PDB file of C-alpha atoms in Angstrom:
ATOM      1  CA  MET A   1       0.000   0.000   0.000  1.00 48.00           C
ATOM      2  CA  THR A   2       1.584   3.254  -1.042  1.00 50.00           C
ATOM      3  CA  GLY A   3       0.447   6.813  -1.614  1.00 56.00           C
ATOM      4  CA  SER A   4       1.768   9.639  -3.722  1.00 71.00           C
ATOM      5  CA  ASN A   5       5.101  10.328  -1.997  1.00 83.00           C
ATOM      6  CA  PRO A   6       8.357   9.463  -3.809  1.00 90.00           C
ATOM      7  CA  VAL A   7       9.837   6.077  -2.925  1.00 93.00           C
ATOM      8  CA  ALA A   8      12.792   6.150  -0.519  1.00 93.00           C
ATOM      9  CA  ILE A   9      13.695   2.465  -0.721  1.00 95.00           C
ATOM     10  CA  GLU A  10      12.267  -0.503  -2.575  1.00 96.00           C
ATOM     11  CA  ALA A  11      12.793  -4.279  -2.508  1.00 96.00           C
ATOM     12  CA  ILE A  12      12.125  -6.234  -5.693  1.00 96.00           C
ATOM     13  CA  ASN A  13      11.786 -10.030  -5.396  1.00 96.00           C
ATOM     14  CA  LEU A  14      14.185  -9.894  -2.448  1.00 96.00           C
ATOM     15  CA  MET A  15      15.516 -13.219  -1.206  1.00 95.00           C
ATOM     16  CA  LYS A  16      17.831 -14.178   1.623  1.00 94.00           C
ATOM     17  CA  ASP A  17      18.926 -17.736   2.390  1.00 92.00           C
ATOM     18  CA  TYR A  18      21.150 -18.967   5.192  1.00 90.00           C
ATOM     19  CA  GLY A  19      22.884 -22.282   4.578  1.00 85.00           C
ATOM     20  CA  ARG A  20      22.426 -24.646   1.642  1.00 82.00           C
ATOM     21  CA  GLY A  21      20.543 -27.741   0.614  1.00 78.00           C
ATOM     22  CA  GLU A  22      18.145 -29.383   3.046  1.00 78.00           C
ATOM     23  CA  ASN A  23      19.468 -27.251   5.905  1.00 81.00           C
ATOM     24  CA  ALA A  24      18.860 -23.944   4.137  1.00 83.00           C
ATOM     25  CA  VAL A  25      16.772 -21.358   5.969  1.00 87.00           C
ATOM     26  CA  HIS A  26      14.731 -19.127   3.652  1.00 89.00           C
ATOM     27  CA  ALA A  27      14.608 -15.905   5.659  1.00 91.00           C
ATOM     28  CA  LEU A  28      13.206 -13.781   2.802  1.00 94.00           C
ATOM     29  CA  ARG A  29      11.069 -15.370   0.087  1.00 93.00           C
ATOM     30  CA  GLY A  30      10.726 -13.024  -2.882  1.00 94.00           C
ATOM     31  CA  VAL A  31       9.692  -9.915  -0.957  1.00 95.00           C
ATOM     32  CA  ASN A  32       8.318  -6.999  -2.962  1.00 96.00           C
ATOM     33  CA  ILE A  33       7.760  -3.791  -1.035  1.00 95.00           C
ATOM     34  CA  SER A  34       8.409  -0.059  -1.257  1.00 95.00           C
ATOM     35  CA  PHE A  35       8.711   2.554   1.477  1.00 95.00           C
ATOM     36  CA  GLU A  36       7.718   6.141   0.782  1.00 93.00           C
ATOM     37  CA  GLN A  37       9.710   9.209   1.763  1.00 93.00           C
ATOM     38  CA  GLY A  38       8.420  11.058   4.801  1.00 94.00           C
ATOM     39  CA  ARG A  39       6.538   8.069   6.212  1.00 95.00           C
ATOM     40  CA  PHE A  40       6.837   6.023   9.405  1.00 96.00           C
ATOM     41  CA  THR A  41       6.574   2.264   8.780  1.00 96.00           C
ATOM     42  CA  ALA A  42       6.594  -0.506  11.393  1.00 96.00           C
ATOM     43  CA  ILE A  43       7.598  -4.086  10.587  1.00 95.00           C
ATOM     44  CA  MET A  44       6.209  -6.778  12.891  1.00 92.00           C
ATOM     45  CA  GLY A  45       6.252 -10.552  13.021  1.00 87.00           C
ATOM     46  CA  PRO A  46       6.883 -13.569  15.233  1.00 82.00           C
ATOM     47  CA  SER A  47      10.430 -14.475  16.200  1.00 81.00           C
ATOM     48  CA  GLY A  48      12.198 -15.930  13.165  1.00 82.00           C
ATOM     49  CA  SER A  49       9.715 -14.442  10.710  1.00 86.00           C
ATOM     50  CA  GLY A  50      12.378 -12.521   8.764  1.00 88.00           C
ATOM     51  CA  LYS A  51      11.548  -8.987   9.880  1.00 91.00           C
ATOM     52  CA  SER A  52      15.039  -8.206  11.208  1.00 90.00           C
ATOM     53  CA  THR A  53      16.637  -9.851   8.166  1.00 92.00           C
ATOM     54  CA  LEU A  54      14.561  -7.567   5.942  1.00 93.00           C
ATOM     55  CA  MET A  55      15.719  -4.478   7.813  1.00 93.00           C
ATOM     56  CA  HIS A  56      19.381  -5.524   7.838  1.00 92.00           C
ATOM     57  CA  THR A  57      19.276  -6.305   4.121  1.00 94.00           C
ATOM     58  CA  LEU A  58      17.555  -3.030   3.229  1.00 94.00           C
ATOM     59  CA  ALA A  59      20.164  -1.139   5.266  1.00 91.00           C
ATOM     60  CA  GLY A  60      23.077  -2.840   3.540  1.00 90.00           C
ATOM     61  CA  LEU A  61      24.189  -4.602   6.728  1.00 90.00           C
ATOM     62  CA  ASP A  62      23.521  -8.018   5.203  1.00 91.00           C
ATOM     63  CA  SER A  63      23.745  -9.178   1.592  1.00 91.00           C
ATOM     64  CA  ALA A  64      20.786 -10.472  -0.386  1.00 93.00           C
ATOM     65  CA  SER A  65      20.744 -13.936  -1.968  1.00 93.00           C
ATOM     66  CA  GLY A  66      18.602 -12.678  -4.828  1.00 94.00           C
ATOM     67  CA  GLY A  67      16.506  -9.783  -6.012  1.00 96.00           C
ATOM     68  CA  ARG A  68      17.228  -6.060  -5.951  1.00 96.00           C
ATOM     69  CA  ILE A  69      17.129  -3.140  -3.519  1.00 96.00           C
ATOM     70  CA  ILE A  70      16.754   0.381  -4.903  1.00 95.00           C
ATOM     71  CA  PHE A  71      17.863   2.871  -2.262  1.00 93.00           C
ATOM     72  CA  ASP A  72      17.295   6.566  -2.888  1.00 83.00           C
ATOM     73  CA  GLY A  73      17.529   5.914  -6.641  1.00 85.00           C
ATOM     74  CA  ALA A  74      20.680   3.740  -6.517  1.00 90.00           C
ATOM     75  CA  GLU A  75      20.866  -0.058  -6.701  1.00 93.00           C
ATOM     76  CA  LEU A  76      22.194  -1.119  -3.316  1.00 92.00           C
ATOM     77  CA  THR A  77      22.494  -4.789  -4.258  1.00 91.00           C
ATOM     78  CA  SER A  78      25.167  -4.008  -6.872  1.00 91.00           C
ATOM     79  CA  MET A  79      27.386  -1.947  -4.535  1.00 93.00           C
ATOM     80  CA  ASN A  80      30.769  -3.120  -3.268  1.00 92.00           C
ATOM     81  CA  ASP A  81      31.836  -2.944   0.394  1.00 91.00           C
ATOM     82  CA  ASN A  82      33.325   0.549   0.124  1.00 92.00           C
ATOM     83  CA  GLN A  83      30.218   1.918  -1.570  1.00 92.00           C
ATOM     84  CA  LEU A  84      28.001   0.328   1.082  1.00 91.00           C
ATOM     85  CA  THR A  85      30.136   1.835   3.851  1.00 89.00           C
ATOM     86  CA  LEU A  86      29.778   5.300   2.342  1.00 88.00           C
ATOM     87  CA  LEU A  87      26.045   4.831   1.855  1.00 88.00           C
ATOM     88  CA  ARG A  88      25.552   3.809   5.485  1.00 88.00           C
ATOM     89  CA  ARG A  89      27.708   6.702   6.666  1.00 84.00           C
ATOM     90  CA  HIS A  90      25.945   9.413   4.681  1.00 84.00           C
ATOM     91  CA  ARG A  91      22.489   8.178   3.729  1.00 88.00           C
ATOM     92  CA  VAL A  92      21.378   5.850   6.541  1.00 92.00           C
ATOM     93  CA  GLY A  93      20.614   6.490  10.204  1.00 92.00           C
ATOM     94  CA  PHE A  94      20.441   3.729  12.825  1.00 92.00           C
ATOM     95  CA  ILE A  95      18.632   3.608  16.169  1.00 92.00           C
ATOM     96  CA  PHE A  96      19.307   0.579  18.363  1.00 88.00           C
ATOM     97  CA  GLN A  97      17.582  -1.004  21.336  1.00 85.00           C
ATOM     98  CA  SER A  98      20.719  -0.598  23.462  1.00 87.00           C
ATOM     99  CA  PHE A  99      21.303   3.114  22.594  1.00 89.00           C
ATOM    100  CA  ASN A 100      25.034   2.500  21.820  1.00 91.00           C
ATOM    101  CA  LEU A 101      26.123   5.888  23.169  1.00 95.00           C
ATOM    102  CA  LEU A 102      29.797   6.448  23.988  1.00 95.00           C
ATOM    103  CA  PRO A 103      29.964   6.829  27.802  1.00 95.00           C
ATOM    104  CA  MET A 104      32.971   9.157  27.933  1.00 97.00           C
ATOM    105  CA  PHE A 105      31.369  11.787  25.672  1.00 97.00           C
ATOM    106  CA  SER A 106      28.621  14.321  26.305  1.00 97.00           C
ATOM    107  CA  ALA A 107      25.199  14.138  24.699  1.00 97.00           C
ATOM    108  CA  GLU A 108      26.229  16.809  22.186  1.00 97.00           C
ATOM    109  CA  GLN A 109      29.420  14.942  21.281  1.00 97.00           C
ATOM    110  CA  ASN A 110      27.442  11.710  20.855  1.00 97.00           C
ATOM    111  CA  ILE A 111      24.925  13.420  18.572  1.00 96.00           C
ATOM    112  CA  LEU A 112      27.701  14.860  16.404  1.00 96.00           C
ATOM    113  CA  MET A 113      29.788  11.643  16.375  1.00 94.00           C
ATOM    114  CA  PRO A 114      28.788  10.504  12.835  1.00 91.00           C
ATOM    115  CA  LEU A 115      29.948  13.828  11.424  1.00 92.00           C
ATOM    116  CA  THR A 116      33.081  13.823  13.589  1.00 92.00           C
ATOM    117  CA  LEU A 117      34.059  10.380  12.297  1.00 88.00           C
ATOM    118  CA  ALA A 118      33.419  11.490   8.730  1.00 85.00           C
ATOM    119  CA  GLY A 119      35.480  14.651   9.200  1.00 89.00           C
ATOM    120  CA  GLU A 120      32.491  16.849   8.394  1.00 90.00           C
ATOM    121  CA  LYS A 121      31.279  20.043  10.029  1.00 92.00           C
ATOM    122  CA  PRO A 122      27.769  20.019  11.496  1.00 91.00           C
ATOM    123  CA  ASP A 123      24.948  22.131  10.170  1.00 93.00           C
ATOM    124  CA  ARG A 124      24.334  24.089  13.372  1.00 94.00           C
ATOM    125  CA  SER A 125      20.862  25.199  12.351  1.00 93.00           C
ATOM    126  CA  TRP A 126      19.849  21.569  11.781  1.00 92.00           C
ATOM    127  CA  PHE A 127      21.475  20.562  15.075  1.00 95.00           C
ATOM    128  CA  LYS A 128      19.418  23.253  16.828  1.00 93.00           C
ATOM    129  CA  VAL A 129      16.204  22.000  15.210  1.00 89.00           C
ATOM    130  CA  LEU A 130      16.907  18.426  16.330  1.00 90.00           C
ATOM    131  CA  VAL A 131      17.801  19.422  19.886  1.00 92.00           C
ATOM    132  CA  GLU A 132      14.679  21.555  20.243  1.00 89.00           C
ATOM    133  CA  THR A 133      12.408  18.968  18.621  1.00 85.00           C
ATOM    134  CA  LEU A 134      13.724  16.233  20.922  1.00 86.00           C
ATOM    135  CA  GLY A 135      13.712  18.419  24.047  1.00 88.00           C
ATOM    136  CA  LEU A 136      17.426  18.040  24.744  1.00 93.00           C
ATOM    137  CA  GLU A 137      18.356  21.714  25.249  1.00 92.00           C
ATOM    138  CA  GLY A 138      19.291  21.310  28.910  1.00 92.00           C
ATOM    139  CA  ARG A 139      21.026  17.956  28.506  1.00 95.00           C
ATOM    140  CA  LEU A 140      23.733  18.540  25.912  1.00 97.00           C
ATOM    141  CA  SER A 141      26.610  18.647  28.411  1.00 97.00           C
ATOM    142  CA  HIS A 142      25.466  15.517  30.253  1.00 97.00           C
ATOM    143  CA  ARG A 143      27.112  12.147  29.756  1.00 97.00           C
ATOM    144  CA  PRO A 144      24.968   9.053  29.107  1.00 96.00           C
ATOM    145  CA  ASN A 145      25.114   7.876  32.741  1.00 95.00           C
ATOM    146  CA  GLU A 146      23.575  11.201  33.762  1.00 96.00           C
ATOM    147  CA  LEU A 147      20.576  10.703  31.486  1.00 95.00           C
ATOM    148  CA  SER A 148      17.456   8.563  31.819  1.00 92.00           C
ATOM    149  CA  GLY A 149      16.826   5.742  29.359  1.00 90.00           C
ATOM    150  CA  GLY A 150      14.339   7.862  27.448  1.00 90.00           C
ATOM    151  CA  GLN A 151      16.775  10.766  27.273  1.00 92.00           C
ATOM    152  CA  GLN A 152      19.555   8.466  26.067  1.00 93.00           C
ATOM    153  CA  GLN A 153      17.319   7.161  23.287  1.00 90.00           C
ATOM    154  CA  ARG A 154      16.420  10.734  22.298  1.00 91.00           C
ATOM    155  CA  VAL A 155      20.143  11.460  22.001  1.00 94.00           C
ATOM    156  CA  ALA A 156      20.461   8.341  19.841  1.00 93.00           C
ATOM    157  CA  ILE A 157      17.599   9.572  17.632  1.00 91.00           C
ATOM    158  CA  ALA A 158      19.303  12.945  17.198  1.00 92.00           C
ATOM    159  CA  ARG A 159      22.542  11.134  16.318  1.00 94.00           C
ATOM    160  CA  ALA A 160      20.693   9.107  13.690  1.00 93.00           C
ATOM    161  CA  LEU A 161      19.202  12.253  12.151  1.00 91.00           C
ATOM    162  CA  ILE A 162      22.189  14.616  12.312  1.00 93.00           C
ATOM    163  CA  SER A 163      23.545  13.642   8.866  1.00 90.00           C
ATOM    164  CA  LYS A 164      20.090  14.120   7.253  1.00 88.00           C
ATOM    165  CA  PRO A 165      19.863  10.481   6.134  1.00 90.00           C
ATOM    166  CA  ALA A 166      17.527   9.285   3.405  1.00 88.00           C
ATOM    167  CA  VAL A 167      16.182   6.566   5.732  1.00 93.00           C
ATOM    168  CA  VAL A 168      16.393   5.867   9.458  1.00 94.00           C
ATOM    169  CA  PHE A 169      16.217   2.218  10.549  1.00 95.00           C
ATOM    170  CA  ALA A 170      15.083   1.662  14.138  1.00 94.00           C
ATOM    171  CA  ASP A 171      15.640  -1.820  15.590  1.00 91.00           C
ATOM    172  CA  GLU A 172      13.335  -2.339  18.611  1.00 90.00           C
ATOM    173  CA  PRO A 173      14.022   1.265  19.752  1.00 89.00           C
ATOM    174  CA  THR A 174      11.803   0.962  22.846  1.00 88.00           C
ATOM    175  CA  GLY A 175      12.896  -2.539  23.869  1.00 86.00           C
ATOM    176  CA  ASN A 176      14.860  -1.326  26.906  1.00 84.00           C
ATOM    177  CA  LEU A 177      12.449   1.417  27.996  1.00 86.00           C
ATOM    178  CA  ASP A 178       9.525   1.593  30.403  1.00 87.00           C
ATOM    179  CA  SER A 179       6.063   2.406  29.045  1.00 88.00           C
ATOM    180  CA  VAL A 180       6.317   6.145  29.731  1.00 88.00           C
ATOM    181  CA  SER A 181       9.734   6.482  28.087  1.00 86.00           C
ATOM    182  CA  SER A 182       8.597   4.270  25.198  1.00 89.00           C
ATOM    183  CA  ALA A 183       5.633   6.538  24.481  1.00 90.00           C
ATOM    184  CA  GLU A 184       7.923   9.555  24.656  1.00 88.00           C
ATOM    185  CA  VAL A 185      10.453   8.109  22.203  1.00 88.00           C
ATOM    186  CA  LEU A 186       7.779   6.888  19.772  1.00 92.00           C
ATOM    187  CA  SER A 187       6.150  10.315  19.836  1.00 91.00           C
ATOM    188  CA  PHE A 188       9.466  11.908  18.937  1.00 87.00           C
ATOM    189  CA  LEU A 189       9.999   9.434  16.093  1.00 90.00           C
ATOM    190  CA  LYS A 190       6.532  10.267  14.787  1.00 92.00           C
ATOM    191  CA  GLN A 191       7.284  13.966  15.184  1.00 88.00           C
ATOM    192  CA  SER A 192      10.525  13.613  13.213  1.00 87.00           C
ATOM    193  CA  VAL A 193       8.475  12.172  10.347  1.00 91.00           C
ATOM    194  CA  LYS A 194       5.668  14.727  10.488  1.00 89.00           C
ATOM    195  CA  GLU A 195       7.711  17.870  11.151  1.00 85.00           C
ATOM    196  CA  LEU A 196      11.169  17.081   9.787  1.00 84.00           C
ATOM    197  CA  GLY A 197      10.130  14.965   6.792  1.00 87.00           C
ATOM    198  CA  GLN A 198      12.181  11.988   7.941  1.00 90.00           C
ATOM    199  CA  THR A 199      11.642   8.436   6.638  1.00 94.00           C
ATOM    200  CA  VAL A 200      11.609   5.852   9.433  1.00 95.00           C
ATOM    201  CA  ILE A 201      11.436   2.055   9.185  1.00 96.00           C
ATOM    202  CA  MET A 202      11.054   0.420  12.597  1.00 96.00           C
ATOM    203  CA  VAL A 203      11.201  -3.248  13.571  1.00 94.00           C
ATOM    204  CA  THR A 204       9.149  -3.925  16.690  1.00 92.00           C
ATOM    205  CA  HIS A 205       7.372  -6.756  18.495  1.00 87.00           C
ATOM    206  CA  ASP A 206       5.085  -4.258  20.242  1.00 90.00           C
ATOM    207  CA  ALA A 207       1.623  -3.639  18.745  1.00 92.00           C
ATOM    208  CA  VAL A 208       1.306  -0.373  20.675  1.00 93.00           C
ATOM    209  CA  ALA A 209       4.609   0.840  19.211  1.00 93.00           C
ATOM    210  CA  ALA A 210       3.389  -0.092  15.732  1.00 94.00           C
ATOM    211  CA  SER A 211       0.263   2.012  16.252  1.00 95.00           C
ATOM    212  CA  TYR A 212       2.427   5.166  16.197  1.00 95.00           C
ATOM    213  CA  ALA A 213       3.394   4.403  12.591  1.00 96.00           C
ATOM    214  CA  ASP A 214       1.634   5.497   9.396  1.00 96.00           C
ATOM    215  CA  ARG A 215       1.806   1.937   8.136  1.00 96.00           C
ATOM    216  CA  ALA A 216       2.507  -1.487   9.639  1.00 95.00           C
ATOM    217  CA  ILE A 217       3.624  -4.649   7.883  1.00 94.00           C
ATOM    218  CA  VAL A 218       3.301  -8.133   9.374  1.00 93.00           C
ATOM    219  CA  PHE A 219       5.913 -10.680   8.383  1.00 89.00           C
ATOM    220  CA  ALA A 220       5.629 -14.473   8.601  1.00 89.00           C
ATOM    221  CA  ASP A 221       7.881 -17.171   7.159  1.00 88.00           C
ATOM    222  CA  GLY A 222       9.838 -14.653   5.097  1.00 91.00           C
ATOM    223  CA  ARG A 223       6.796 -13.090   3.451  1.00 92.00           C
ATOM    224  CA  ILE A 224       4.507 -10.123   3.956  1.00 93.00           C
ATOM    225  CA  VAL A 225       1.148 -11.395   5.204  1.00 91.00           C
ATOM    226  CA  ALA A 226      -0.527  -8.108   6.145  1.00 92.00           C
ATOM    227  CA  ASP A 227      -0.061  -4.451   5.224  1.00 94.00           C
ATOM    228  CA  GLU A 228      -2.066  -1.993   7.332  1.00 93.00           C
ATOM    229  CA  THR A 229      -2.445   1.762   6.877  1.00 93.00           C
ATOM    230  CA  ASP A 230      -3.001   3.798  10.078  1.00 91.00           C
ATOM    231  CA  PRO A 231      -2.566   0.668  12.207  1.00 92.00           C
ATOM    232  CA  ALA A 232      -4.480   0.344  15.464  1.00 90.00           C
ATOM    233  CA  ALA A 233      -2.792  -1.432  18.384  1.00 88.00           C
ATOM    234  CA  GLU A 234      -5.678  -3.892  18.828  1.00 89.00           C
ATOM    235  CA  ARG A 235      -5.655  -4.828  15.157  1.00 88.00           C
ATOM    236  CA  MET A 236      -1.875  -5.314  15.057  1.00 89.00           C
ATOM    237  CA  SER A 237      -1.954  -7.371  18.254  1.00 87.00           C
ATOM    238  CA  GLU A 238      -4.613  -9.617  16.707  1.00 87.00           C
ATOM    239  CA  LEU A 239      -2.595 -10.169  13.538  1.00 86.00           C
ATOM    240  CA  LEU A 240       0.628 -10.793  15.441  1.00 81.00           C
ATOM    241  CA  MET A 241      -0.973 -13.286  17.816  1.00 81.00           C
ATOM    242  CA  GLU A 242      -2.475 -15.185  14.897  1.00 80.00           C
ATOM    243  CA  GLU A 243       0.894 -15.475  13.202  1.00 76.00           C
ATOM    244  CA  ARG A 244       2.584 -16.535  16.446  1.00 71.00           C
ATOM    245  CA  ASP A 245      -0.034 -19.234  16.918  1.00 72.00           C
ATOM    246  CA  CYS A 246       0.389 -20.207  13.280  1.00 69.00           C
ATOM    247  CA  VAL A 247       3.904 -21.521  13.729  1.00 59.00           C
ATOM    248  CA  THR A 248       2.703 -24.078  16.303  1.00 59.00           C
ATOM    249  CA  ARG A 249      -0.298 -25.361  14.352  1.00 60.00           C
ATOM    250  CA  SER A 250       0.708 -27.136  11.172  1.00 42.00           C
ATOM    251  CA  SER A 251      -2.846 -28.120  10.228  1.00 39.00           C
ATOM    252  CA  ALA A 252      -4.812 -25.027  11.305  1.00 46.00           C
ATOM    253  CA  ALA A 253      -7.170 -23.038   9.088  1.00 48.00           C
ATOM    254  CA  PRO A 254      -5.761 -19.958   7.310  1.00 52.00           C
ATOM    255  CA  THR A 255      -5.222 -16.938   9.554  1.00 51.00           C
ATOM    256  CA  VAL A 256      -6.821 -13.589   8.843  1.00 50.00           C
ATOM    257  CA  ALA A 257      -3.433 -12.205   7.860  1.00 49.00           C
ATOM    258  CA  GLN A 258      -2.812 -15.046   5.418  1.00 51.00           C
ATOM    259  CA  ARG A 259      -6.207 -14.644   3.804  1.00 49.00           C
ATOM    260  CA  MET A 260      -5.422 -10.942   3.380  1.00 46.00           C
ATOM    261  CA  SER A 261      -2.112 -11.834   1.758  1.00 45.00           C
ATOM    262  CA  ASP A 262      -3.530 -13.992  -1.053  1.00 45.00           C
ATOM    263  CA  SER A 263      -2.930 -11.186  -3.531  1.00 40.00           C
ATOM    264  CA  LEU A 264       0.613 -10.629  -2.282  1.00 42.00           C
ATOM    265  CA  ALA A 265       2.119 -14.111  -2.280  1.00 41.00           C
ATOM    266  CA  ASP A 266       1.473 -17.787  -2.870  1.00 42.00           C
ATOM    267  CA  THR A 267       0.835 -19.194   0.615  1.00 39.00           C
ATOM    268  CA  LYS A 268       1.579 -22.857  -0.097  1.00 38.00           C
ATOM    269  CA  ASP A 269       4.844 -22.730   1.888  1.00 42.00           C
ATOM    270  CA  PHE A 270       3.353 -21.315   5.072  1.00 41.00           C
ATOM    271  CA  PRO A 271       3.585 -23.637   8.078  1.00 44.00           C
ATOM    272  CA  CYS A 272      -0.188 -23.454   8.576  1.00 47.00           C
ATOM    273  CA  GLY A 273      -3.226 -22.454   6.558  1.00 35.00           C
ATOM    274  CA  GLN A 274      -2.551 -25.049   3.897  1.00 33.00           C
TER     275      GLN A 274
END
């Protein structure tokens, strides 16, 4: 499901296999999907569904076994290691569950670290916008151990955005936060999309987190089985629970998500819903 915005990144018949022969694991099975610029997309799915593999492959952190990825107009799947390194440095932002802030540096130094490592000068007006948007004005001189978990993740978000990346990938960004801090961080991610025009792709297991997104995709067995616009937490929880149950019931009837996916993929390889 897409609208009228330009496409930021697109996967075309994307495949990823681990191992060979009878022991091969098909993590991605011919995935076709595009992500629009200026949109917040959540990717959900049971453990082992392929959602993290999809994100890592789209971000150039893992290689594809087949298919193509078009990233900001360039074909990522044909790039060499040096080209991928430059792309990740200049065009991709990352937000991790564990924050990954450097403890000996201040919040401001952590935010500017991608530019420091690249030998580039920061755009101070952009830095000011990020700091004000994320409510970090009074925390820039603090080190990570002087910040709450929510504040640390806000610093990590600013760090991800400081180089004005084409896409920000967020891997379970609220996994180590309490419910109040989670809501705060998700609100800021949503705000960065709405007010700053950022493109965010977030992997999460949390249906409430997915409800902050403009769009949510459910993954199962390496395929997209549901694609929801303006996802509601209750709806996403229902779809996720059905797919979790699916993996333990080899002879069950088709799930709602699988029935919805008939137009997206052949379901004959799913573990249930035969």
